[in-house]
């Protein structure tokens, strides 16, 4: 359940980002296809290995839309793509067909979602594959071959407030590293940070974005960093100095080259600032913590990818 919910959440985020480039609010099967090309697990690896990078897939989607508009006598009426702009209340929703593909019972992995997408009978995906010089049968065969590989998307950790995962970013390692290692660029991918300034002790202090309302005790963030530039490994720690009992949050990011971009290995944890006995309620809530953490990790990976895409 955690895997399925995490995949659906991550793919929805990717689809929203891609739809936002042309001002769309309905997420169709083409947006789900674009989202899958960014997936770090089997589906994305298979698509990128076959030539469906995000750039190629975007071009195919734009060409197919232009062809439809030309057939309706509205040549040149398509919207020019702009930057990714995902706001908090844009009203995105999946089309009925795309929602069925994404949420149908059964295999909730990204590979399972891609298989259902390839079986979608409207012809929209078949048309995209033709523009990409691919066939559904070839992709199914590649998925079958990839099924024997070890999973790389999620590593479960015993502590309920910690989670590790890998995320694909469609940008080179050096470009991604320049983003995730620079404190001044934290607002580009970390939602809790709006403004960053240097602190006297050599670390940094941050405040939320101007449009975010939060309690006074959580208006100020203390940020520290440890990193190994040669290994492309950085760890950010976020604390609330005005809320001493609040858990500290740690995000570790390790980058390595991948076909068509970068794999970002994410270690995400909430760490208690003082010892306390774990209650029975805490044990009962552990599955919900894992789901929430899966979504938080997915958000980090998606935000990094969006910032360099």
mmCIF file of N, CA and C in Angstrom, residues 194-274:
data_model
loop_
_atom_site.group_PDB
_atom_site.id
_atom_site.type_symbol
_atom_site.label_atom_id
_atom_site.label_comp_id
_atom_site.label_asym_id
_atom_site.label_seq_id
_atom_site.Cartn_x
_atom_site.Cartn_y
_atom_site.Cartn_z
ATOM 1 N N UNK A 194 12.031 29.863 2.496
ATOM 2 C CA UNK A 194 11.697 30.932 1.564
ATOM 3 C C UNK A 194 12.832 31.915 1.373
ATOM 4 N N UNK A 195 13.527 32.209 2.458
ATOM 5 C CA UNK A 195 14.621 33.186 2.429
ATOM 6 C C UNK A 195 15.751 32.655 3.296
ATOM 7 N N UNK A 196 16.977 32.773 2.814
ATOM 8 C CA UNK A 196 18.149 32.247 3.518
ATOM 9 C C UNK A 196 19.158 33.365 3.730
ATOM 10 N N UNK A 197 19.742 33.416 4.916
ATOM 11 C CA UNK A 197 20.822 34.367 5.190
ATOM 12 C C UNK A 197 21.872 33.671 6.039
ATOM 13 N N UNK A 198 23.110 34.152 5.971
ATOM 14 C CA UNK A 198 24.211 33.558 6.727
ATOM 15 C C UNK A 198 24.064 33.866 8.211
ATOM 16 N N UNK A 199 24.424 32.902 9.049
ATOM 17 C CA UNK A 199 24.403 33.079 10.504
ATOM 18 C C UNK A 199 25.817 33.352 11.003
ATOM 19 N N UNK A 200 25.958 33.987 12.143
ATOM 20 C CA UNK A 200 27.300 34.309 12.661
ATOM 21 C C UNK A 200 28.175 33.089 12.898
ATOM 22 N N UNK A 201 27.562 31.923 13.189
ATOM 23 C CA UNK A 201 28.350 30.727 13.488
ATOM 24 C C UNK A 201 28.795 29.981 12.234
ATOM 25 N N UNK A 202 28.507 30.522 11.073
ATOM 26 C CA UNK A 202 28.911 29.876 9.828
ATOM 27 C C UNK A 202 27.832 29.042 9.189
ATOM 28 N N UNK A 203 26.730 28.801 9.897
ATOM 29 C CA UNK A 203 25.594 28.095 9.313
ATOM 30 C C UNK A 203 24.646 29.117 8.679
ATOM 31 N N UNK A 204 23.357 28.782 8.595
ATOM 32 C CA UNK A 204 22.411 29.678 7.934
ATOM 33 C C UNK A 204 21.108 29.731 8.727
ATOM 34 N N UNK A 205 20.392 30.817 8.544
ATOM 35 C CA UNK A 205 19.074 31.010 9.128
ATOM 36 C C UNK A 205 18.093 31.225 7.986
ATOM 37 N N UNK A 206 16.916 30.638 8.118
ATOM 38 C CA UNK A 206 15.922 30.757 7.048
ATOM 39 C C UNK A 206 14.563 31.095 7.628
ATOM 40 N N UNK A 207 13.731 31.695 6.801
ATOM 41 C CA UNK A 207 12.333 31.960 7.133
ATOM 42 C C UNK A 207 11.469 31.410 6.004
ATOM 43 N N UNK A 208 10.183 31.156 6.269
ATOM 44 C CA UNK A 208 9.307 30.595 5.231
ATOM 45 C C UNK A 208 9.076 31.586 4.089
ATOM 46 N N UNK A 209 8.485 31.075 3.016
ATOM 47 C CA UNK A 209 8.082 31.938 1.908
ATOM 48 C C UNK A 209 7.047 32.948 2.398
ATOM 49 N N UNK A 210 6.951 34.058 1.697
ATOM 50 C CA UNK A 210 6.067 35.140 2.126
ATOM 51 C C UNK A 210 4.600 34.713 2.149
ATOM 52 N N UNK A 211 4.221 33.750 1.297
ATOM 53 C CA UNK A 211 2.817 33.348 1.212
ATOM 54 C C UNK A 211 2.463 32.204 2.152
ATOM 55 N N UNK A 212 3.395 31.796 3.008
ATOM 56 C CA UNK A 212 3.162 30.677 3.920
ATOM 57 C C UNK A 212 2.897 31.207 5.322
ATOM 58 N N UNK A 213 1.795 30.768 5.909
ATOM 59 C CA UNK A 213 1.468 31.140 7.287
ATOM 60 C C UNK A 213 1.841 29.994 8.215
ATOM 61 N N UNK A 214 2.514 30.283 9.294
ATOM 62 C CA UNK A 214 2.909 29.258 10.256
ATOM 63 C C UNK A 214 2.980 29.875 11.641
ATOM 64 N N UNK A 215 3.011 29.029 12.643
ATOM 65 C CA UNK A 215 3.056 29.517 14.023
ATOM 66 C C UNK A 215 4.371 30.253 14.285
ATOM 67 N N UNK A 216 4.351 31.228 15.191
ATOM 68 C CA UNK A 216 5.568 32.027 15.442
ATOM 69 C C UNK A 216 6.796 31.189 15.779
ATOM 70 N N UNK A 217 6.613 30.105 16.537
ATOM 71 C CA UNK A 217 7.757 29.289 16.941
ATOM 72 C C UNK A 217 8.423 28.589 15.764
ATOM 73 N N UNK A 218 7.708 28.508 14.645
ATOM 74 C CA UNK A 218 8.248 27.817 13.478
ATOM 75 C C UNK A 218 8.554 28.778 12.334
ATOM 76 N N UNK A 219 8.679 30.045 12.656
ATOM 77 C CA UNK A 219 8.998 31.035 11.627
ATOM 78 C C UNK A 219 10.497 31.100 11.328
ATOM 79 N N UNK A 220 11.298 30.570 12.244
ATOM 80 C CA UNK A 220 12.746 30.672 12.072
ATOM 81 C C UNK A 220 13.355 29.286 12.033
ATOM 82 N N UNK A 221 14.158 29.048 11.013
ATOM 83 C CA UNK A 221 14.843 27.769 10.824
ATOM 84 C C UNK A 221 16.342 27.966 10.973
ATOM 85 N N UNK A 222 16.976 27.060 11.701
ATOM 86 C CA UNK A 222 18.429 27.012 11.746
ATOM 87 C C UNK A 222 18.879 25.873 10.827
ATOM 88 N N UNK A 223 19.802 26.184 9.922
ATOM 89 C CA UNK A 223 20.205 25.206 8.907
ATOM 90 C C UNK A 223 21.706 24.976 8.991
ATOM 91 N N UNK A 224 22.094 23.711 8.994
ATOM 92 C CA UNK A 224 23.516 23.361 8.938
ATOM 93 C C UNK A 224 23.735 22.370 7.802
ATOM 94 N N UNK A 225 24.986 22.289 7.362
ATOM 95 C CA UNK A 225 25.323 21.455 6.205
ATOM 96 C C UNK A 225 26.627 20.727 6.438
ATOM 97 N N UNK A 226 26.650 19.460 6.077
ATOM 98 C CA UNK A 226 27.901 18.713 5.955
ATOM 99 C C UNK A 226 27.938 18.159 4.540
ATOM 100 N N UNK A 227 29.118 18.135 3.932
ATOM 101 C CA UNK A 227 29.151 17.636 2.561
ATOM 102 C C UNK A 227 30.539 17.145 2.175
ATOM 103 N N UNK A 228 30.540 16.281 1.177
ATOM 104 C CA UNK A 228 31.745 15.782 0.532
ATOM 105 C C UNK A 228 31.574 16.056 -0.955
ATOM 106 N N UNK A 229 32.180 17.129 -1.434
ATOM 107 C CA UNK A 229 31.972 17.541 -2.819
ATOM 108 C C UNK A 229 32.490 16.497 -3.802
ATOM 109 N N UNK A 230 33.588 15.815 -3.452
ATOM 110 C CA UNK A 230 34.137 14.808 -4.359
ATOM 111 C C UNK A 230 33.178 13.634 -4.544
ATOM 112 N N UNK A 231 32.465 13.288 -3.473
ATOM 113 C CA UNK A 231 31.509 12.178 -3.531
ATOM 114 C C UNK A 231 30.101 12.638 -3.903
ATOM 115 N N UNK A 232 29.927 13.942 -4.128
ATOM 116 C CA UNK A 232 28.604 14.501 -4.414
ATOM 117 C C UNK A 232 27.600 14.063 -3.348
ATOM 118 N N UNK A 233 27.975 14.289 -2.099
ATOM 119 C CA UNK A 233 27.149 13.881 -0.964
ATOM 120 C C UNK A 233 26.995 15.070 -0.019
ATOM 121 N N UNK A 234 25.760 15.471 0.242
ATOM 122 C CA UNK A 234 25.496 16.591 1.135
ATOM 123 C C UNK A 234 24.363 16.211 2.080
ATOM 124 N N UNK A 235 24.467 16.670 3.322
ATOM 125 C CA UNK A 235 23.400 16.454 4.303
ATOM 126 C C UNK A 235 22.997 17.794 4.895
ATOM 127 N N UNK A 236 21.712 18.087 4.835
ATOM 128 C CA UNK A 236 21.155 19.312 5.400
ATOM 129 C C UNK A 236 20.376 18.966 6.662
ATOM 130 N N UNK A 237 20.581 19.741 7.722
ATOM 131 C CA UNK A 237 19.840 19.555 8.967
ATOM 132 C C UNK A 237 19.075 20.835 9.275
ATOM 133 N N UNK A 238 17.785 20.678 9.559
ATOM 134 C CA UNK A 238 16.889 21.813 9.801
ATOM 135 C C UNK A 238 16.358 21.714 11.234
ATOM 136 N N UNK A 239 16.531 22.787 11.997
ATOM 137 C CA UNK A 239 16.045 22.824 13.370
ATOM 138 C C UNK A 239 15.236 24.096 13.592
ATOM 139 N N UNK A 240 14.365 24.041 14.588
ATOM 140 C CA UNK A 240 13.546 25.197 14.951
ATOM 141 C C UNK A 240 14.026 25.705 16.302
ATOM 142 N N UNK A 241 14.889 26.705 16.344
ATOM 143 C CA UNK A 241 15.466 27.160 17.626
ATOM 144 C C UNK A 241 14.432 27.733 18.584
ATOM 145 N N UNK A 242 13.302 28.207 18.073
ATOM 146 C CA UNK A 242 12.266 28.773 18.942
ATOM 147 C C UNK A 242 11.264 27.719 19.403
ATOM 148 N N UNK A 243 11.458 26.465 18.958
ATOM 149 C CA UNK A 243 10.611 25.348 19.390
ATOM 150 C C UNK A 243 11.545 24.198 19.774
ATOM 151 N N UNK A 244 12.195 24.284 20.934
ATOM 152 C CA UNK A 244 13.268 23.348 21.289
ATOM 153 C C UNK A 244 12.837 21.888 21.371
ATOM 154 N N UNK A 245 11.553 21.619 21.554
ATOM 155 C CA UNK A 245 11.097 20.227 21.623
ATOM 156 C C UNK A 245 10.679 19.675 20.262
ATOM 157 N N UNK A 246 10.707 20.509 19.254
ATOM 158 C CA UNK A 246 10.340 20.043 17.907
ATOM 159 C C UNK A 246 11.441 19.149 17.345
ATOM 160 N N UNK A 247 11.043 18.118 16.607
ATOM 161 C CA UNK A 247 12.018 17.226 15.987
ATOM 162 C C UNK A 247 12.858 17.971 14.958
ATOM 163 N N UNK A 248 14.124 17.624 14.894
ATOM 164 C CA UNK A 248 14.989 18.137 13.829
ATOM 165 C C UNK A 248 14.759 17.290 12.579
ATOM 166 N N UNK A 249 14.969 17.893 11.423
ATOM 167 C CA UNK A 249 14.767 17.185 10.150
ATOM 168 C C UNK A 249 16.088 17.133 9.397
ATOM 169 N N UNK A 250 16.400 15.967 8.892
ATOM 170 C CA UNK A 250 17.678 15.782 8.190
ATOM 171 C C UNK A 250 17.414 15.217 6.801
ATOM 172 N N UNK A 251 18.022 15.844 5.797
ATOM 173 C CA UNK A 251 17.901 15.381 4.415
ATOM 174 C C UNK A 251 19.300 15.142 3.869
ATOM 175 N N UNK A 252 19.631 13.880 3.626
ATOM 176 C CA UNK A 252 20.901 13.529 3.012
ATOM 177 C C UNK A 252 20.703 13.239 1.532
ATOM 178 N N UNK A 253 21.566 13.796 0.688
ATOM 179 C CA UNK A 253 21.455 13.634 -0.758
ATOM 180 C C UNK A 253 22.804 13.166 -1.304
ATOM 181 N N UNK A 254 22.766 12.058 -2.019
ATOM 182 C CA UNK A 254 23.979 11.552 -2.673
ATOM 183 C C UNK A 254 23.687 11.347 -4.150
ATOM 184 N N UNK A 255 24.517 11.926 -5.010
ATOM 185 C CA UNK A 255 24.266 11.918 -6.443
ATOM 186 C C UNK A 255 25.192 10.940 -7.154
ATOM 187 N N UNK A 256 24.662 10.312 -8.194
ATOM 188 C CA UNK A 256 25.496 9.493 -9.068
ATOM 189 C C UNK A 256 24.945 9.573 -10.485
ATOM 190 N N UNK A 257 25.816 9.448 -11.483
ATOM 191 C CA UNK A 257 25.346 9.556 -12.873
ATOM 192 C C UNK A 257 24.360 8.443 -13.215
ATOM 193 N N UNK A 258 23.418 8.770 -14.086
ATOM 194 C CA UNK A 258 22.453 7.799 -14.597
ATOM 195 C C UNK A 258 22.206 8.116 -16.063
ATOM 196 N N UNK A 259 21.710 7.139 -16.809
ATOM 197 C CA UNK A 259 21.413 7.358 -18.217
ATOM 198 C C UNK A 259 20.400 8.487 -18.359
ATOM 199 N N UNK A 260 20.792 9.547 -19.051
ATOM 200 C CA UNK A 260 19.887 10.662 -19.269
ATOM 201 C C UNK A 260 19.798 11.647 -18.126
ATOM 202 N N UNK A 261 20.622 11.488 -17.086
ATOM 203 C CA UNK A 261 20.526 12.427 -15.976
ATOM 204 C C UNK A 261 21.281 11.960 -14.753
ATOM 205 N N UNK A 262 20.639 12.088 -13.593
ATOM 206 C CA UNK A 262 21.273 11.815 -12.304
ATOM 207 C C UNK A 262 20.324 11.024 -11.418
ATOM 208 N N UNK A 263 20.882 10.072 -10.685
ATOM 209 C CA UNK A 263 20.127 9.418 -9.622
ATOM 210 C C UNK A 263 20.463 10.101 -8.309
ATOM 211 N N UNK A 264 19.432 10.562 -7.604
ATOM 212 C CA UNK A 264 19.604 11.206 -6.306
ATOM 213 C C UNK A 264 19.140 10.231 -5.229
ATOM 214 N N UNK A 265 20.077 9.788 -4.399
ATOM 215 C CA UNK A 265 19.741 8.918 -3.277
ATOM 216 C C UNK A 265 19.412 9.810 -2.079
ATOM 217 N N UNK A 266 18.210 9.638 -1.556
ATOM 218 C CA UNK A 266 17.688 10.516 -0.513
ATOM 219 C C UNK A 266 17.562 9.747 0.797
ATOM 220 N N UNK A 267 18.174 10.260 1.854
ATOM 221 C CA UNK A 267 17.967 9.761 3.215
ATOM 222 C C UNK A 267 17.255 10.856 3.992
ATOM 223 N N UNK A 268 16.031 10.569 4.410
ATOM 224 C CA UNK A 268 15.162 11.582 5.016
ATOM 225 C C UNK A 268 14.773 11.089 6.407
ATOM 226 N N UNK A 269 14.944 11.938 7.414
ATOM 227 C CA UNK A 269 14.582 11.503 8.763
ATOM 228 C C UNK A 269 14.180 12.686 9.631
ATOM 229 N N UNK A 270 13.298 12.378 10.568
ATOM 230 C CA UNK A 270 12.969 13.298 11.658
ATOM 231 C C UNK A 270 13.642 12.751 12.904
ATOM 232 N N UNK A 271 14.408 13.572 13.582
ATOM 233 C CA UNK A 271 15.191 13.106 14.712
ATOM 234 C C UNK A 271 14.780 13.846 15.974
ATOM 235 N N UNK A 272 14.512 13.066 17.014
ATOM 236 C CA UNK A 272 14.044 13.648 18.269
ATOM 237 C C UNK A 272 15.151 14.480 18.916
ATOM 238 N N UNK A 273 14.777 15.613 19.460
ATOM 239 C CA UNK A 273 15.761 16.493 20.094
ATOM 240 C C UNK A 273 15.973 16.156 21.566
ATOM 241 N N UNK A 274 15.144 15.261 22.125
ATOM 242 C CA UNK A 274 15.352 14.809 23.498
ATOM 243 C C UNK A 274 14.747 13.417 23.636
#
